[in-house]
Amino acid sequence: MADRYVYFFGAGQTEGSKDMKELLGGKGAGLAEMARIGVPVPPGFTITTEVCRLYLRAGKYPDGLREQVQSALERLETATGKTFGGGASPLLVSVRSGAAFSMPGMMDTILNLGLTDTTAAALAAESGDERFAFDSYRRFVQMYADVVLGVHADLFERLLEAKKHGRGVREDTHLPASDLRDLVGEFKTLVREKTGKDFPEEPQDQLWGAIHAVFNSWETPRAKAYRRINNISDNLGTAVSVCSMVFGNMGDDSGTGVAFTRDPSTGERRLYGEFLVNAQGEDVVAGIRDPLHIDGMAQALPGAYEQFLEAAKLLEDHYRDAQDLEFTVEKGRLYLLQTRNAKRTGRAAVRIAVEMVDEGRITPEEAVLRVEPEQLDQLLHPMVDPDAKVHVLTTALPASPGAASGVVVFNPDEAAERGPHEPVVLVRRETSPEDFHGMVAAQGILTGRGGMTSHAAVVARGMGKCCVAGAGELVMDEGRRRFTVGDVTVHEGDWITLDGSTGRVILGRVPTVEPEPTDDFRRLMEWADAVRTLRVRTNADTPNDSAVARRFGAEGIGLCRTEHMFFEGDRIDAVREMILADGGGARAIAVAKLLPMQRADFEGIFRAMDGLPVTIRLLDPPLHEFLPHGPAEIKDLARKLKQNPDKLRARVEAHHESNPMLGHRGCRLGISYPDITWMQAQAIFEAAVNVQKEGVRVCPEIMVPLVGTAEELRRQREIIDHVAEEVFYQCDTTVDYLVGTMIELPRAALTADRIAAHAQFFSFGTNDLTQTTFGLSRDDAGRFLPSYVEGGVLPDDPFQTLDLDGVGQLVEMATRLGRGVKADLKVGVCGEHGGDPRSVEFFHRAGLNYVSCSPYRVPVARLAAAHAALKDPSRTPAAAPEPAAPSLEEVEAVAAD
Ligand code: PEP
Ligand code: MG
């Protein structure tokens, strides 16, 4: 016997269930389940997703399909007492696509299929309502022609409008039957003109044409794009559900609607939706007539409303989740056409999950899994008002979430100047550490170049500031202080709005809505924390960032980038003096100037973190990033340092590197200039001693960046341990500390066992590890990476979501090698991937102890870590746990200080 390709539902003969989503699609499984639990649905059948896969692969239907569809049609005829394609009581059907995941871009519904001149006449006679019959018929011809034959719906709408205009009526319900009959004729003539063929008059041809169209719609560019963005496999295929028609356009005791069992935007427990009297499904969506709020149905159709309330409750109880329902009322009788878990905002997701626990419907663990980590972002940042009308100039990388409106400025100094008085958006080709002051002062940052781990993106995320990066369509003309996108030119001082959550650059000032963390949010996060095993730290460089991150639940600092401290105020002069010093003696003097400043920074951070571990990374970026650019800056510095400008220029030029990312940076600086390591270690230990004396527990962890060989780490550690010994001796006390390294070069991963001999912890710098594993520049990748992802060459931007096959393998291997030498080696990650939910799940599986991410990603990472633990409870980190996380009260006390 042939395989089974068709499943019947309704009329007491249901063959599928909700657990067969992959085979029957979301709609097919929902219809089957509703029929099974006694919710009224019109009977029908579903052709499986397997048929779609076979059809798309082989270009033909599998043997036996036609017979199975025919037999299901006959069962449907018996169940409804109607005949498909003829008889006194014609059977009409709807045909709908339905993949396992709801997917915009797939074929729309076709209603009233089976209508021909003959069956329309029979329908008119049977219902005694000619108007209804021809209203259904003209709708069918339009929908079928649009969806299956490719004749645009607008052309039909124009003919309909012309008819209404001729009659002097506004609503199509006021057109008499004769006009509707004429319209059917006009529609068919249009089809013949546009396609060169007659509209199919055989219901069997109509049905197979629709089935074809559904399967082919799986391959439309829109559907493909949606799958790519949402990580849905191309191999799933779609099902086709064929359902006997019920009619919402049978008069004033009929209608159609859509409704959510809870408010999808706030999560409030109330029905939320719309209803139209005497209408068919597409009227609600098309906005042709103003629908009633669903509550209005209570007056319009009280009996059906009661039935609806009952069905909605039954379905929510059954699925134990908020449902999104489609329904039709035919002559006072309710039918459900679709149920699915309702899509919802982050705020609604949290509220619904928590309230469902309170209602005793789900467990706290289930509630945790009900909220997607990414959804939390919406709760933590201001958002572009979803109701605002916007003029989108371009869409680029959503580098740092939130929304910001401000006047455009092109220069960081100008941003710093204007920022305190008016909101500014800093627009740059790309940013560099020198722009920091302007970035601090700006509401948002827009760059024309750069990817998700470009300087602008990383710094903005760290500050919780909105950033859109890599807007390649922007043609910058900084000289004339303007940029152009297409035919729009934006001048300095014009308003723009950035949506860092979607990457939209919007012309003008758009209202934003502020989030407010709720009690529900707190409770959900407590449940998440109770189940996760992965610790969550933060990347923070200032006491303020540290305090913000603690408020979001960070359990330590996983990365303090000390170089960011070098740009504050006039420190940069001392840094430049250090770099450009003529010899060892001059350098030592310059370095000594920096010592008290660094010490004060570390003291602030140790106090803010109050007993939690603080990982401080030694200087990392290539030195020339700190140097003056251009003759004016060099002249200015020469004056301050009392040096000859020409000599100084020569020294600056001597630091130029062709490929600085792979050049004199990371621990290579500390090896060449041990004074710098010395000074930083001294600042850290003296700060630790001072703060410990105040009665605060300190846990410094000193991290050596960009190590490629064990010997580099050995030498750097020697200095650090030596300085520690000296400081502790001088101060007559000790502080517990660790020395570890970043693993951010493939060589480090490959030789992790040798490196582990000198390391007390590893932290994967997955930004650089991705860059060096792919041989792909972090700063230039934005130019072509989006097209790689769009074209499917890469599944994701590897700077955003860890490349498991390549970089992930190195992470696993280095962890294994490291722990082979030191079983309890603490291993974490501090690249941007530490805040990416899918990457966090991988780090959990790989047995890491912690992830570290920017402050505003901390709740996202906590929830992702909880998801990971619930999905894979067998994994627990191999190394000893870190100090317990602070209680909520403790965190709030710190935040209030
Ligand atoms: C990294 O490379 O992943 C990292 C955290 O360091 P940075 O981004 O500062 O190079
Ligand atoms: Mg790095």
PDB file of N, CA and C in Angstrom, residues 730-764:
ATOM      1  N   GLN A 730      55.316  45.304  50.820  1.00  0.00           N
ATOM      2  CA  GLN A 730      55.300  46.722  51.221  1.00  0.00           C
ATOM      3  C   GLN A 730      54.099  47.047  52.082  1.00  0.00           C
ATOM      4  N   CYS A 731      52.985  46.446  51.775  1.00  0.00           N
ATOM      5  CA  CYS A 731      51.748  46.804  52.492  1.00  0.00           C
ATOM      6  C   CYS A 731      51.481  45.852  53.648  1.00  0.00           C
ATOM      7  N   ASP A 732      52.328  44.879  53.768  1.00  0.00           N
ATOM      8  CA  ASP A 732      52.215  43.919  54.848  1.00  0.00           C
ATOM      9  C   ASP A 732      50.854  43.212  54.862  1.00  0.00           C
ATOM     10  N   THR A 733      50.420  42.833  53.703  1.00  0.00           N
ATOM     11  CA  THR A 733      49.156  42.076  53.620  1.00  0.00           C
ATOM     12  C   THR A 733      49.161  41.275  52.322  1.00  0.00           C
ATOM     13  N   THR A 734      48.180  40.447  52.136  1.00  0.00           N
ATOM     14  CA  THR A 734      48.072  39.732  50.841  1.00  0.00           C
ATOM     15  C   THR A 734      46.630  39.797  50.354  1.00  0.00           C
ATOM     16  N   VAL A 735      46.486  39.581  49.076  1.00  0.00           N
ATOM     17  CA  VAL A 735      45.150  39.505  48.463  1.00  0.00           C
ATOM     18  C   VAL A 735      45.147  38.261  47.573  1.00  0.00           C
ATOM     19  N   ASP A 736      44.079  37.482  47.645  1.00  0.00           N
ATOM     20  CA  ASP A 736      43.998  36.328  46.738  1.00  0.00           C
ATOM     21  C   ASP A 736      43.790  36.838  45.321  1.00  0.00           C
ATOM     22  N   TYR A 737      44.549  36.311  44.403  1.00  0.00           N
ATOM     23  CA  TYR A 737      44.357  36.729  43.014  1.00  0.00           C
ATOM     24  C   TYR A 737      44.655  35.559  42.079  1.00  0.00           C
ATOM     25  N   LEU A 738      44.205  35.690  40.861  1.00  0.00           N
ATOM     26  CA  LEU A 738      44.490  34.677  39.840  1.00  0.00           C
ATOM     27  C   LEU A 738      45.163  35.361  38.660  1.00  0.00           C
ATOM     28  N   VAL A 739      45.949  34.594  37.927  1.00  0.00           N
ATOM     29  CA  VAL A 739      46.492  35.072  36.654  1.00  0.00           C
ATOM     30  C   VAL A 739      46.076  34.074  35.576  1.00  0.00           C
ATOM     31  N   GLY A 740      45.461  34.594  34.556  1.00  0.00           N
ATOM     32  CA  GLY A 740      45.021  33.699  33.476  1.00  0.00           C
ATOM     33  C   GLY A 740      45.246  34.342  32.134  1.00  0.00           C
ATOM     34  N   THR A 741      44.685  33.736  31.132  1.00  0.00           N
ATOM     35  CA  THR A 741      44.927  34.262  29.794  1.00  0.00           C
ATOM     36  C   THR A 741      43.682  34.202  28.933  1.00  0.00           C
ATOM     37  N   MET A 742      43.697  35.054  27.930  1.00  0.00           N
ATOM     38  CA  MET A 742      42.653  34.938  26.913  1.00  0.00           C
ATOM     39  C   MET A 742      43.112  33.893  25.908  1.00  0.00           C
ATOM     40  N   ILE A 743      42.163  33.125  25.431  1.00  0.00           N
ATOM     41  CA  ILE A 743      42.451  32.218  24.315  1.00  0.00           C
ATOM     42  C   ILE A 743      41.739  32.856  23.128  1.00  0.00           C
ATOM     43  N   GLU A 744      42.509  33.523  22.279  1.00  0.00           N
ATOM     44  CA  GLU A 744      41.875  34.224  21.165  1.00  0.00           C
ATOM     45  C   GLU A 744      42.664  34.093  19.873  1.00  0.00           C
ATOM     46  N   LEU A 745      43.621  33.165  19.903  1.00  0.00           N
ATOM     47  CA  LEU A 745      44.346  32.850  18.675  1.00  0.00           C
ATOM     48  C   LEU A 745      44.283  31.338  18.475  1.00  0.00           C
ATOM     49  N   PRO A 746      44.145  30.876  17.230  1.00  0.00           N
ATOM     50  CA  PRO A 746      44.099  29.426  17.025  1.00  0.00           C
ATOM     51  C   PRO A 746      45.312  28.715  17.641  1.00  0.00           C
ATOM     52  N   ARG A 747      46.478  29.343  17.589  1.00  0.00           N
ATOM     53  CA  ARG A 747      47.640  28.671  18.163  1.00  0.00           C
ATOM     54  C   ARG A 747      47.481  28.468  19.671  1.00  0.00           C
ATOM     55  N   ALA A 748      46.872  29.431  20.304  1.00  0.00           N
ATOM     56  CA  ALA A 748      46.651  29.292  21.745  1.00  0.00           C
ATOM     57  C   ALA A 748      45.718  28.121  22.019  1.00  0.00           C
ATOM     58  N   ALA A 749      44.688  27.978  21.191  1.00  0.00           N
ATOM     59  CA  ALA A 749      43.746  26.871  21.380  1.00  0.00           C
ATOM     60  C   ALA A 749      44.438  25.533  21.127  1.00  0.00           C
ATOM     61  N   LEU A 750      45.280  25.506  20.106  1.00  0.00           N
ATOM     62  CA  LEU A 750      45.950  24.253  19.744  1.00  0.00           C
ATOM     63  C   LEU A 750      46.970  23.819  20.798  1.00  0.00           C
ATOM     64  N   THR A 751      47.520  24.807  21.515  1.00  0.00           N
ATOM     65  CA  THR A 751      48.548  24.471  22.519  1.00  0.00           C
ATOM     66  C   THR A 751      48.049  24.788  23.926  1.00  0.00           C
ATOM     67  N   ALA A 752      46.741  24.656  24.110  1.00  0.00           N
ATOM     68  CA  ALA A 752      46.131  25.084  25.379  1.00  0.00           C
ATOM     69  C   ALA A 752      46.676  24.299  26.563  1.00  0.00           C
ATOM     70  N   ASP A 753      47.123  23.072  26.339  1.00  0.00           N
ATOM     71  CA  ASP A 753      47.664  22.297  27.472  1.00  0.00           C
ATOM     72  C   ASP A 753      48.954  22.947  27.976  1.00  0.00           C
ATOM     73  N   ARG A 754      49.781  23.389  27.051  1.00  0.00           N
ATOM     74  CA  ARG A 754      51.036  24.024  27.490  1.00  0.00           C
ATOM     75  C   ARG A 754      50.756  25.370  28.147  1.00  0.00           C
ATOM     76  N   ILE A 755      49.813  26.079  27.578  1.00  0.00           N
ATOM     77  CA  ILE A 755      49.490  27.397  28.145  1.00  0.00           C
ATOM     78  C   ILE A 755      48.872  27.234  29.532  1.00  0.00           C
ATOM     79  N   ALA A 756      48.057  26.173  29.688  1.00  0.00           N
ATOM     80  CA  ALA A 756      47.373  25.967  30.976  1.00  0.00           C
ATOM     81  C   ALA A 756      48.361  25.768  32.107  1.00  0.00           C
ATOM     82  N   ALA A 757      49.563  25.311  31.779  1.00  0.00           N
ATOM     83  CA  ALA A 757      50.561  25.107  32.831  1.00  0.00           C
ATOM     84  C   ALA A 757      50.850  26.427  33.555  1.00  0.00           C
ATOM     85  N   HIS A 758      50.634  27.544  32.866  1.00  0.00           N
ATOM     86  CA  HIS A 758      50.939  28.847  33.480  1.00  0.00           C
ATOM     87  C   HIS A 758      49.678  29.659  33.783  1.00  0.00           C
ATOM     88  N   ALA A 759      48.520  29.077  33.511  1.00  0.00           N
ATOM     89  CA  ALA A 759      47.275  29.862  33.636  1.00  0.00           C
ATOM     90  C   ALA A 759      46.394  29.316  34.750  1.00  0.00           C
ATOM     91  N   GLN A 760      45.778  30.221  35.484  1.00  0.00           N
ATOM     92  CA  GLN A 760      44.808  29.778  36.495  1.00  0.00           C
ATOM     93  C   GLN A 760      43.388  29.866  35.951  1.00  0.00           C
ATOM     94  N   PHE A 761      43.220  30.488  34.814  1.00  0.00           N
ATOM     95  CA  PHE A 761      41.917  30.465  34.134  1.00  0.00           C
ATOM     96  C   PHE A 761      42.131  30.777  32.658  1.00  0.00           C
ATOM     97  N   PHE A 762      41.150  30.369  31.872  1.00  0.00           N
ATOM     98  CA  PHE A 762      41.101  30.721  30.450  1.00  0.00           C
ATOM     99  C   PHE A 762      39.857  31.576  30.218  1.00  0.00           C
ATOM    100  N   SER A 763      39.980  32.548  29.337  1.00  0.00           N
ATOM    101  CA  SER A 763      38.757  33.224  28.883  1.00  0.00           C
ATOM    102  C   SER A 763      38.857  33.346  27.365  1.00  0.00           C
ATOM    103  N   PHE A 764      37.870  32.773  26.689  1.00  0.00           N
ATOM    104  CA  PHE A 764      37.918  32.809  25.225  1.00  0.00           C
ATOM    105  C   PHE A 764      37.543  34.191  24.710  1.00  0.00           C
TER     106      PHE A 764
END
